[in-house]
């Protein structure tokens, strides 16, 4: 409980300060998260190209820096970064034994971690109002948190039917539905508050039915992220991704759901409800 409270306080402070702290925080998540992926996959005898994952991931974060797109619009910076990283990784394998499994798993890890982390930058940045960027990034984080809490309690007291017994035996269909309902309730309150301060923002455009679909998709994305990491841990034969957080396992155990909900929120908001 203490570590959770401290974690929420640190996260809130980082988001309030903005990009000067968000960027170092994402680099930290990249470095530690990649180490957890390396250690987990090592249990199966799988090697990762850490230079590809970390330094390529750093390049991805740089190319995800929002002012870059604002200064030079129309250029697909993230796709350029991905292409450069792939060329570098292919070149490395050509010079070091052409270990195709290493390349394949490293690419999977790259798309799972640094590619997803870049969306945190994109969603946090707002060209005209920095505070609105805080509210916007908080949206998928709240949806994921509400989903986790709702799924846990509803599943614990009412869960009967297993959702994915071979991957995560503790998760139930009832818990999944509870997570969706919890996400909708929390986002309904949250968007009402934000709408009061920003009546012209995307939040003001979301009608109740649209908000339900929005929260449904974010909740399902959060649950998919959770199940994805559970599948990875089961494949590697480990209980936790690491031991970074006392009583809560590793870093990836805490951020698995938001790795999927944040990118989805970016596309839903920016494409359908530009702010």
PDB file of C-alpha atoms in Angstrom:
ATOM      1  CA  UNK A   1       0.000   0.000   0.000  1.00  0.00           C
ATOM      2  CA  UNK A   2       2.769   2.431   0.924  1.00  0.00           C
ATOM      3  CA  UNK A   3       4.622   1.818  -2.327  1.00  0.00           C
ATOM      4  CA  UNK A   4       1.390   2.345  -4.281  1.00  0.00           C
ATOM      5  CA  UNK A   5       0.725   5.699  -2.610  1.00  0.00           C
ATOM      6  CA  UNK A   6       4.309   6.797  -3.172  1.00  0.00           C
ATOM      7  CA  UNK A   7       4.126   5.673  -6.792  1.00  0.00           C
ATOM      8  CA  UNK A   8       0.922   7.630  -7.437  1.00  0.00           C
ATOM      9  CA  UNK A   9       2.427  10.738  -5.798  1.00  0.00           C
ATOM     10  CA  UNK A  10       5.576  10.505  -7.930  1.00  0.00           C
ATOM     11  CA  UNK A  11       3.532   9.929 -11.086  1.00  0.00           C
ATOM     12  CA  UNK A  12       1.335  12.927 -10.326  1.00  0.00           C
ATOM     13  CA  UNK A  13       4.345  15.168  -9.747  1.00  0.00           C
ATOM     14  CA  UNK A  14       6.035  14.045 -12.970  1.00  0.00           C
ATOM     15  CA  UNK A  15       2.891  14.683 -15.000  1.00  0.00           C
ATOM     16  CA  UNK A  16       2.402  18.101 -13.400  1.00  0.00           C
ATOM     17  CA  UNK A  17       5.959  19.240 -14.193  1.00  0.00           C
ATOM     18  CA  UNK A  18       5.574  18.084 -17.782  1.00  0.00           C
ATOM     19  CA  UNK A  19       8.037  17.072 -20.494  1.00  0.00           C
ATOM     20  CA  UNK A  20      11.216  18.038 -18.547  1.00  0.00           C
ATOM     21  CA  UNK A  21      10.416  15.202 -16.119  1.00  0.00           C
ATOM     22  CA  UNK A  22       8.271  12.973 -18.322  1.00  0.00           C
ATOM     23  CA  UNK A  23      11.144  12.332 -20.726  1.00  0.00           C
ATOM     24  CA  UNK A  24      13.682  11.218 -18.044  1.00  0.00           C
ATOM     25  CA  UNK A  25      10.944   9.119 -16.430  1.00  0.00           C
ATOM     26  CA  UNK A  26      10.260   7.349 -19.727  1.00  0.00           C
ATOM     27  CA  UNK A  27      13.979   6.722 -20.232  1.00  0.00           C
ATOM     28  CA  UNK A  28      14.086   5.187 -16.753  1.00  0.00           C
ATOM     29  CA  UNK A  29      11.076   2.992 -17.568  1.00  0.00           C
ATOM     30  CA  UNK A  30      12.757   1.965 -20.817  1.00  0.00           C
ATOM     31  CA  UNK A  31      16.011   0.984 -19.113  1.00  0.00           C
ATOM     32  CA  UNK A  32      14.437  -0.911 -16.227  1.00  0.00           C
ATOM     33  CA  UNK A  33      11.643  -2.453 -18.279  1.00  0.00           C
ATOM     34  CA  UNK A  34      14.088  -3.739 -20.886  1.00  0.00           C
ATOM     35  CA  UNK A  35      16.174  -5.308 -18.112  1.00  0.00           C
ATOM     36  CA  UNK A  36      13.082  -7.103 -16.800  1.00  0.00           C
ATOM     37  CA  UNK A  37      12.254  -8.374 -20.281  1.00  0.00           C
ATOM     38  CA  UNK A  38      15.852  -9.561 -20.710  1.00  0.00           C
ATOM     39  CA  UNK A  39      15.853 -11.409 -17.389  1.00  0.00           C
ATOM     40  CA  UNK A  40      12.466 -13.037 -17.986  1.00  0.00           C
ATOM     41  CA  UNK A  41      13.286 -14.272 -21.478  1.00  0.00           C
ATOM     42  CA  UNK A  42      16.674 -15.498 -20.280  1.00  0.00           C
ATOM     43  CA  UNK A  43      14.750 -18.123 -18.272  1.00  0.00           C
ATOM     44  CA  UNK A  44      13.826 -19.642 -21.639  1.00  0.00           C
ATOM     45  CA  UNK A  45      17.319 -19.281 -23.031  1.00  0.00           C
ATOM     46  CA  UNK A  46      16.268 -16.347 -25.221  1.00  0.00           C
ATOM     47  CA  UNK A  47      18.755 -13.546 -25.798  1.00  0.00           C
ATOM     48  CA  UNK A  48      17.791  -9.943 -26.479  1.00  0.00           C
ATOM     49  CA  UNK A  49      19.843  -7.373 -28.349  1.00  0.00           C
ATOM     50  CA  UNK A  50      19.935  -4.818 -25.532  1.00  0.00           C
ATOM     51  CA  UNK A  51      21.684  -2.154 -27.603  1.00  0.00           C
ATOM     52  CA  UNK A  52      18.900  -2.417 -30.188  1.00  0.00           C
ATOM     53  CA  UNK A  53      16.247  -2.318 -27.486  1.00  0.00           C
ATOM     54  CA  UNK A  54      17.660   0.468 -25.332  1.00  0.00           C
ATOM     55  CA  UNK A  55      19.456   2.812 -27.703  1.00  0.00           C
ATOM     56  CA  UNK A  56      16.919   2.190 -30.428  1.00  0.00           C
ATOM     57  CA  UNK A  57      14.231   2.841 -27.847  1.00  0.00           C
ATOM     58  CA  UNK A  58      15.926   6.087 -26.886  1.00  0.00           C
ATOM     59  CA  UNK A  59      15.890   7.115 -30.552  1.00  0.00           C
ATOM     60  CA  UNK A  60      12.189   6.285 -30.662  1.00  0.00           C
ATOM     61  CA  UNK A  61      11.519   8.534 -27.670  1.00  0.00           C
ATOM     62  CA  UNK A  62      13.501  11.365 -29.273  1.00  0.00           C
ATOM     63  CA  UNK A  63      11.555  11.015 -32.514  1.00  0.00           C
ATOM     64  CA  UNK A  64       8.309  10.908 -30.515  1.00  0.00           C
ATOM     65  CA  UNK A  65       9.108  14.317 -29.005  1.00  0.00           C
ATOM     66  CA  UNK A  66       5.965  16.323 -29.884  1.00  0.00           C
ATOM     67  CA  UNK A  67       7.602  19.713 -30.667  1.00  0.00           C
ATOM     68  CA  UNK A  68       9.535  17.916 -33.419  1.00  0.00           C
ATOM     69  CA  UNK A  69       6.296  17.086 -35.199  1.00  0.00           C
ATOM     70  CA  UNK A  70       4.998  20.600 -34.582  1.00  0.00           C
ATOM     71  CA  UNK A  71       8.134  22.144 -36.072  1.00  0.00           C
ATOM     72  CA  UNK A  72       8.197  19.799 -39.071  1.00  0.00           C
ATOM     73  CA  UNK A  73       4.609  18.596 -39.610  1.00  0.00           C
ATOM     74  CA  UNK A  74       3.788  15.885 -42.085  1.00  0.00           C
ATOM     75  CA  UNK A  75       6.974  13.913 -41.475  1.00  0.00           C
ATOM     76  CA  UNK A  76       6.376  10.418 -39.988  1.00  0.00           C
ATOM     77  CA  UNK A  77       9.080  10.730 -37.353  1.00  0.00           C
ATOM     78  CA  UNK A  78       8.242   7.584 -35.401  1.00  0.00           C
ATOM     79  CA  UNK A  79       8.132   5.449 -38.533  1.00  0.00           C
ATOM     80  CA  UNK A  80      11.498   6.890 -39.587  1.00  0.00           C
ATOM     81  CA  UNK A  81      12.920   5.957 -36.182  1.00  0.00           C
ATOM     82  CA  UNK A  82      11.530   2.432 -36.501  1.00  0.00           C
ATOM     83  CA  UNK A  83      13.072   2.077 -39.963  1.00  0.00           C
ATOM     84  CA  UNK A  84      16.479   3.284 -38.761  1.00  0.00           C
ATOM     85  CA  UNK A  85      16.375   0.940 -35.784  1.00  0.00           C
ATOM     86  CA  UNK A  86      15.442  -2.032 -37.983  1.00  0.00           C
ATOM     87  CA  UNK A  87      18.280  -1.262 -40.396  1.00  0.00           C
ATOM     88  CA  UNK A  88      20.687  -1.070 -37.468  1.00  0.00           C
ATOM     89  CA  UNK A  89      19.423  -4.327 -35.977  1.00  0.00           C
ATOM     90  CA  UNK A  90      19.652  -6.149 -39.321  1.00  0.00           C
ATOM     91  CA  UNK A  91      23.186  -4.846 -39.811  1.00  0.00           C
ATOM     92  CA  UNK A  92      24.167  -6.020 -36.340  1.00  0.00           C
ATOM     93  CA  UNK A  93      22.894  -9.540 -37.024  1.00  0.00           C
ATOM     94  CA  UNK A  94      24.671  -9.700 -40.383  1.00  0.00           C
ATOM     95  CA  UNK A  95      27.942  -8.947 -38.603  1.00  0.00           C
ATOM     96  CA  UNK A  96      27.313 -11.162 -35.580  1.00  0.00           C
ATOM     97  CA  UNK A  97      26.141 -14.551 -36.758  1.00  0.00           C
ATOM     98  CA  UNK A  98      22.647 -13.753 -38.058  1.00  0.00           C
ATOM     99  CA  UNK A  99      20.825 -14.827 -34.898  1.00  0.00           C
ATOM    100  CA  UNK A 100      17.285 -14.583 -36.258  1.00  0.00           C
ATOM    101  CA  UNK A 101      15.518 -15.617 -32.999  1.00  0.00           C
ATOM    102  CA  UNK A 102      17.421 -12.882 -31.161  1.00  0.00           C
ATOM    103  CA  UNK A 103      16.358 -10.350 -33.774  1.00  0.00           C
ATOM    104  CA  UNK A 104      12.717 -11.508 -33.697  1.00  0.00           C
ATOM    105  CA  UNK A 105      12.403 -11.394 -29.914  1.00  0.00           C
ATOM    106  CA  UNK A 106      14.228  -8.072 -29.762  1.00  0.00           C
ATOM    107  CA  UNK A 107      11.800  -6.626 -32.295  1.00  0.00           C
ATOM    108  CA  UNK A 108       8.880  -7.927 -30.237  1.00  0.00           C
ATOM    109  CA  UNK A 109      10.360  -6.322 -27.125  1.00  0.00           C
ATOM    110  CA  UNK A 110      10.936  -3.077 -29.027  1.00  0.00           C
ATOM    111  CA  UNK A 111       7.316  -2.857 -30.151  1.00  0.00           C
ATOM    112  CA  UNK A 112       6.108  -3.832 -26.680  1.00  0.00           C
ATOM    113  CA  UNK A 113       8.114  -1.281 -24.700  1.00  0.00           C
ATOM    114  CA  UNK A 114       9.762   1.756 -26.378  1.00  0.00           C
ATOM    115  CA  UNK A 115       7.251   1.970 -29.220  1.00  0.00           C
ATOM    116  CA  UNK A 116       4.393   2.055 -26.689  1.00  0.00           C
ATOM    117  CA  UNK A 117       6.194   4.436 -24.328  1.00  0.00           C
ATOM    118  CA  UNK A 118       6.444   7.018 -27.097  1.00  0.00           C
ATOM    119  CA  UNK A 119       2.681   7.510 -26.942  1.00  0.00           C
ATOM    120  CA  UNK A 120       2.979   8.819 -23.377  1.00  0.00           C
ATOM    121  CA  UNK A 121       4.939  11.755 -24.779  1.00  0.00           C
ATOM    122  CA  UNK A 122       2.486  12.332 -27.602  1.00  0.00           C
ATOM    123  CA  UNK A 123      -0.516  12.305 -25.282  1.00  0.00           C
ATOM    124  CA  UNK A 124       1.057  14.449 -22.549  1.00  0.00           C
ATOM    125  CA  UNK A 125       1.962  17.286 -24.909  1.00  0.00           C
ATOM    126  CA  UNK A 126      -0.582  19.943 -25.885  1.00  0.00           C
ATOM    127  CA  UNK A 127       0.519  22.729 -28.242  1.00  0.00           C
ATOM    128  CA  UNK A 128      -1.664  25.422 -26.677  1.00  0.00           C
ATOM    129  CA  UNK A 129      -2.393  24.428 -23.083  1.00  0.00           C
ATOM    130  CA  UNK A 130       0.078  22.394 -21.050  1.00  0.00           C
ATOM    131  CA  UNK A 131      -2.452  21.729 -18.301  1.00  0.00           C
ATOM    132  CA  UNK A 132      -4.833  20.110 -20.762  1.00  0.00           C
ATOM    133  CA  UNK A 133      -2.038  17.688 -21.625  1.00  0.00           C
ATOM    134  CA  UNK A 134      -2.064  16.530 -18.001  1.00  0.00           C
ATOM    135  CA  UNK A 135      -5.815  15.942 -18.097  1.00  0.00           C
ATOM    136  CA  UNK A 136      -5.533  14.109 -21.408  1.00  0.00           C
ATOM    137  CA  UNK A 137      -2.810  11.674 -20.345  1.00  0.00           C
ATOM    138  CA  UNK A 138      -4.609  11.052 -17.062  1.00  0.00           C
ATOM    139  CA  UNK A 139      -7.648   9.745 -18.957  1.00  0.00           C
ATOM    140  CA  UNK A 140      -6.240   6.343 -20.090  1.00  0.00           C
ATOM    141  CA  UNK A 141      -4.287   5.982 -16.844  1.00  0.00           C
ATOM    142  CA  UNK A 142      -7.515   6.358 -14.869  1.00  0.00           C
ATOM    143  CA  UNK A 143      -9.323   3.973 -17.206  1.00  0.00           C
ATOM    144  CA  UNK A 144      -6.649   1.320 -16.680  1.00  0.00           C
ATOM    145  CA  UNK A 145      -6.565   1.852 -12.909  1.00  0.00           C
ATOM    146  CA  UNK A 146     -10.366   1.714 -12.619  1.00  0.00           C
ATOM    147  CA  UNK A 147     -10.403  -1.434 -14.743  1.00  0.00           C
ATOM    148  CA  UNK A 148      -7.841  -3.144 -12.512  1.00  0.00           C
ATOM    149  CA  UNK A 149      -9.664  -2.204  -9.300  1.00  0.00           C
ATOM    150  CA  UNK A 150     -13.137  -3.042 -10.602  1.00  0.00           C
ATOM    151  CA  UNK A 151     -12.017  -6.349 -12.098  1.00  0.00           C
ATOM    152  CA  UNK A 152     -10.255  -7.331  -8.868  1.00  0.00           C
ATOM    153  CA  UNK A 153     -13.150  -6.715  -6.492  1.00  0.00           C
ATOM    154  CA  UNK A 154     -15.973  -7.906  -8.744  1.00  0.00           C
ATOM    155  CA  UNK A 155     -13.965 -10.962  -9.709  1.00  0.00           C
ATOM    156  CA  UNK A 156     -13.105 -11.704  -6.102  1.00  0.00           C
ATOM    157  CA  UNK A 157     -16.685 -11.619  -4.832  1.00  0.00           C
ATOM    158  CA  UNK A 158     -18.706 -12.637  -7.882  1.00  0.00           C
ATOM    159  CA  UNK A 159     -16.264 -14.344 -10.230  1.00  0.00           C
ATOM    160  CA  UNK A 160     -17.385 -17.763 -11.444  1.00  0.00           C
ATOM    161  CA  UNK A 161     -16.344 -18.155 -15.076  1.00  0.00           C
ATOM    162  CA  UNK A 162     -12.661 -18.137 -15.973  1.00  0.00           C
ATOM    163  CA  UNK A 163     -11.628 -15.582 -18.571  1.00  0.00           C
ATOM    164  CA  UNK A 164      -8.277 -17.038 -19.658  1.00  0.00           C
ATOM    165  CA  UNK A 165      -7.558 -20.093 -17.481  1.00  0.00           C
ATOM    166  CA  UNK A 166      -4.397 -21.153 -19.292  1.00  0.00           C
ATOM    167  CA  UNK A 167      -2.853 -17.682 -19.067  1.00  0.00           C
ATOM    168  CA  UNK A 168      -4.192 -16.125 -15.869  1.00  0.00           C
ATOM    169  CA  UNK A 169      -6.395 -18.503 -13.826  1.00  0.00           C
ATOM    170  CA  UNK A 170      -7.412 -15.785 -11.374  1.00  0.00           C
ATOM    171  CA  UNK A 171      -9.177 -13.612 -13.942  1.00  0.00           C
ATOM    172  CA  UNK A 172     -12.891 -14.095 -14.550  1.00  0.00           C
ATOM    173  CA  UNK A 173     -15.489 -12.958 -17.058  1.00  0.00           C
ATOM    174  CA  UNK A 174     -17.424 -11.301 -14.248  1.00  0.00           C
ATOM    175  CA  UNK A 175     -14.299  -9.437 -13.200  1.00  0.00           C
ATOM    176  CA  UNK A 176     -13.754  -8.284 -16.764  1.00  0.00           C
ATOM    177  CA  UNK A 177     -17.287  -6.897 -16.949  1.00  0.00           C
ATOM    178  CA  UNK A 178     -16.811  -5.254 -13.559  1.00  0.00           C
ATOM    179  CA  UNK A 179     -13.645  -3.615 -14.822  1.00  0.00           C
ATOM    180  CA  UNK A 180     -15.472  -2.229 -17.847  1.00  0.00           C
ATOM    181  CA  UNK A 181     -18.288  -0.861 -15.679  1.00  0.00           C
ATOM    182  CA  UNK A 182     -15.815   0.655 -13.239  1.00  0.00           C
ATOM    183  CA  UNK A 183     -13.898   2.295 -16.069  1.00  0.00           C
ATOM    184  CA  UNK A 184     -17.074   3.831 -17.484  1.00  0.00           C
ATOM    185  CA  UNK A 185     -18.174   5.171 -14.097  1.00  0.00           C
ATOM    186  CA  UNK A 186     -14.813   6.745 -13.337  1.00  0.00           C
ATOM    187  CA  UNK A 187     -14.444   8.289 -16.796  1.00  0.00           C
ATOM    188  CA  UNK A 188     -17.998   9.628 -16.624  1.00  0.00           C
ATOM    189  CA  UNK A 189     -17.102  11.566 -13.483  1.00  0.00           C
ATOM    190  CA  UNK A 190     -13.668  12.531 -14.759  1.00  0.00           C
ATOM    191  CA  UNK A 191     -14.802  13.894 -18.123  1.00  0.00           C
ATOM    192  CA  UNK A 192     -17.572  15.870 -16.412  1.00  0.00           C
ATOM    193  CA  UNK A 193     -14.954  17.595 -14.274  1.00  0.00           C
ATOM    194  CA  UNK A 194     -12.630  18.311 -17.194  1.00  0.00           C
ATOM    195  CA  UNK A 195     -15.515  19.520 -19.347  1.00  0.00           C
ATOM    196  CA  UNK A 196     -16.238  22.173 -16.735  1.00  0.00           C
ATOM    197  CA  UNK A 197     -12.762  23.689 -17.188  1.00  0.00           C
ATOM    198  CA  UNK A 198     -12.323  22.967 -20.910  1.00  0.00           C
ATOM    199  CA  UNK A 199     -15.749  23.189 -22.590  1.00  0.00           C
ATOM    200  CA  UNK A 200     -14.176  23.295 -26.068  1.00  0.00           C
ATOM    201  CA  UNK A 201     -11.948  20.254 -25.613  1.00  0.00           C
ATOM    202  CA  UNK A 202     -12.456  16.691 -26.788  1.00  0.00           C
ATOM    203  CA  UNK A 203     -13.987  15.887 -23.417  1.00  0.00           C
ATOM    204  CA  UNK A 204     -16.891  18.251 -24.166  1.00  0.00           C
ATOM    205  CA  UNK A 205     -17.569  16.383 -27.409  1.00  0.00           C
ATOM    206  CA  UNK A 206     -17.980  12.999 -25.758  1.00  0.00           C
ATOM    207  CA  UNK A 207     -21.656  12.154 -25.346  1.00  0.00           C
ATOM    208  CA  UNK A 208     -22.617   9.425 -22.813  1.00  0.00           C
ATOM    209  CA  UNK A 209     -22.915   6.700 -25.462  1.00  0.00           C
ATOM    210  CA  UNK A 210     -19.627   7.722 -27.060  1.00  0.00           C
ATOM    211  CA  UNK A 211     -17.983   7.821 -23.651  1.00  0.00           C
ATOM    212  CA  UNK A 212     -19.234   4.302 -22.945  1.00  0.00           C
ATOM    213  CA  UNK A 213     -17.687   3.028 -26.184  1.00  0.00           C
ATOM    214  CA  UNK A 214     -14.540   4.989 -25.382  1.00  0.00           C
ATOM    215  CA  UNK A 215     -14.258   3.532 -21.868  1.00  0.00           C
ATOM    216  CA  UNK A 216     -15.134   0.056 -23.157  1.00  0.00           C
ATOM    217  CA  UNK A 217     -12.271   0.132 -25.652  1.00  0.00           C
ATOM    218  CA  UNK A 218      -9.794   1.530 -23.118  1.00  0.00           C
ATOM    219  CA  UNK A 219     -10.835  -1.047 -20.530  1.00  0.00           C
ATOM    220  CA  UNK A 220     -10.476  -3.902 -23.007  1.00  0.00           C
ATOM    221  CA  UNK A 221      -7.068  -2.546 -24.031  1.00  0.00           C
ATOM    222  CA  UNK A 222      -5.988  -2.433 -20.384  1.00  0.00           C
ATOM    223  CA  UNK A 223      -7.154  -6.011 -19.843  1.00  0.00           C
ATOM    224  CA  UNK A 224      -5.393  -7.145 -23.009  1.00  0.00           C
ATOM    225  CA  UNK A 225      -2.197  -5.514 -21.776  1.00  0.00           C
ATOM    226  CA  UNK A 226      -2.535  -7.317 -18.464  1.00  0.00           C
ATOM    227  CA  UNK A 227      -3.151 -10.661 -20.151  1.00  0.00           C
ATOM    228  CA  UNK A 228      -0.267 -10.108 -22.562  1.00  0.00           C
ATOM    229  CA  UNK A 229       2.183  -9.696 -19.723  1.00  0.00           C
ATOM    230  CA  UNK A 230       0.641 -12.666 -17.884  1.00  0.00           C
ATOM    231  CA  UNK A 231       1.157 -14.750 -21.024  1.00  0.00           C
ATOM    232  CA  UNK A 232       4.772 -13.625 -21.224  1.00  0.00           C
ATOM    233  CA  UNK A 233       5.413 -14.459 -17.561  1.00  0.00           C
ATOM    234  CA  UNK A 234       3.786 -17.871 -17.903  1.00  0.00           C
ATOM    235  CA  UNK A 235       5.858 -18.571 -21.008  1.00  0.00           C
ATOM    236  CA  UNK A 236       9.023 -17.655 -19.115  1.00  0.00           C
ATOM    237  CA  UNK A 237       7.982 -19.543 -15.978  1.00  0.00           C
ATOM    238  CA  UNK A 238       8.143 -16.569 -13.600  1.00  0.00           C
ATOM    239  CA  UNK A 239       5.626 -15.189 -11.114  1.00  0.00           C
ATOM    240  CA  UNK A 240       6.652 -11.537 -11.389  1.00  0.00           C
ATOM    241  CA  UNK A 241       8.499  -9.568 -14.035  1.00  0.00           C
ATOM    242  CA  UNK A 242      10.983  -8.414 -11.390  1.00  0.00           C
ATOM    243  CA  UNK A 243      11.335  -7.215  -7.818  1.00  0.00           C
ATOM    244  CA  UNK A 244      11.589  -3.461  -8.274  1.00  0.00           C
ATOM    245  CA  UNK A 245       8.441  -2.592  -6.279  1.00  0.00           C
ATOM    246  CA  UNK A 246       8.225  -4.170  -2.795  1.00  0.00           C
ATOM    247  CA  UNK A 247       5.112  -6.321  -2.583  1.00  0.00           C
ATOM    248  CA  UNK A 248       4.081  -5.569  -6.163  1.00  0.00           C
ATOM    249  CA  UNK A 249       6.625  -7.419  -8.291  1.00  0.00           C
ATOM    250  CA  UNK A 250       8.374  -5.715 -11.160  1.00  0.00           C
ATOM    251  CA  UNK A 251       7.879  -2.510 -13.046  1.00  0.00           C
ATOM    252  CA  UNK A 252       6.188  -4.235 -15.981  1.00  0.00           C
ATOM    253  CA  UNK A 253       3.703  -5.798 -13.555  1.00  0.00           C
ATOM    254  CA  UNK A 254       2.520  -2.292 -12.665  1.00  0.00           C
ATOM    255  CA  UNK A 255       2.460  -0.747 -16.127  1.00  0.00           C
ATOM    256  CA  UNK A 256       1.281  -3.637 -18.314  1.00  0.00           C
ATOM    257  CA  UNK A 257      -2.265  -2.317 -18.735  1.00  0.00           C
ATOM    258  CA  UNK A 258      -1.306   1.290 -19.536  1.00  0.00           C
ATOM    259  CA  UNK A 259       1.133   0.139 -22.232  1.00  0.00           C
ATOM    260  CA  UNK A 260      -1.954  -0.716 -24.274  1.00  0.00           C
ATOM    261  CA  UNK A 261      -4.514   1.831 -23.052  1.00  0.00           C
ATOM    262  CA  UNK A 262      -2.363   4.943 -23.610  1.00  0.00           C
ATOM    263  CA  UNK A 263      -1.627   4.277 -27.323  1.00  0.00           C
ATOM    264  CA  UNK A 264      -5.287   3.495 -27.965  1.00  0.00           C
ATOM    265  CA  UNK A 265      -6.365   6.687 -26.191  1.00  0.00           C
ATOM    266  CA  UNK A 266      -3.978   8.659 -28.374  1.00  0.00           C
ATOM    267  CA  UNK A 267      -5.559   7.391 -31.575  1.00  0.00           C
ATOM    268  CA  UNK A 268      -9.109   7.751 -30.296  1.00  0.00           C
ATOM    269  CA  UNK A 269      -8.573  11.310 -29.092  1.00  0.00           C
ATOM    270  CA  UNK A 270      -6.253  12.672 -31.746  1.00  0.00           C
ATOM    271  CA  UNK A 271      -7.909  11.088 -34.768  1.00  0.00           C
ATOM    272  CA  UNK A 272     -11.579  11.244 -33.776  1.00  0.00           C
ATOM    273  CA  UNK A 273     -11.578  14.048 -31.204  1.00  0.00           C
ATOM    274  CA  UNK A 274      -8.643  16.363 -31.985  1.00  0.00           C
ATOM    275  CA  UNK A 275      -7.846  18.627 -29.067  1.00  0.00           C
TER     276      UNK A 275
END
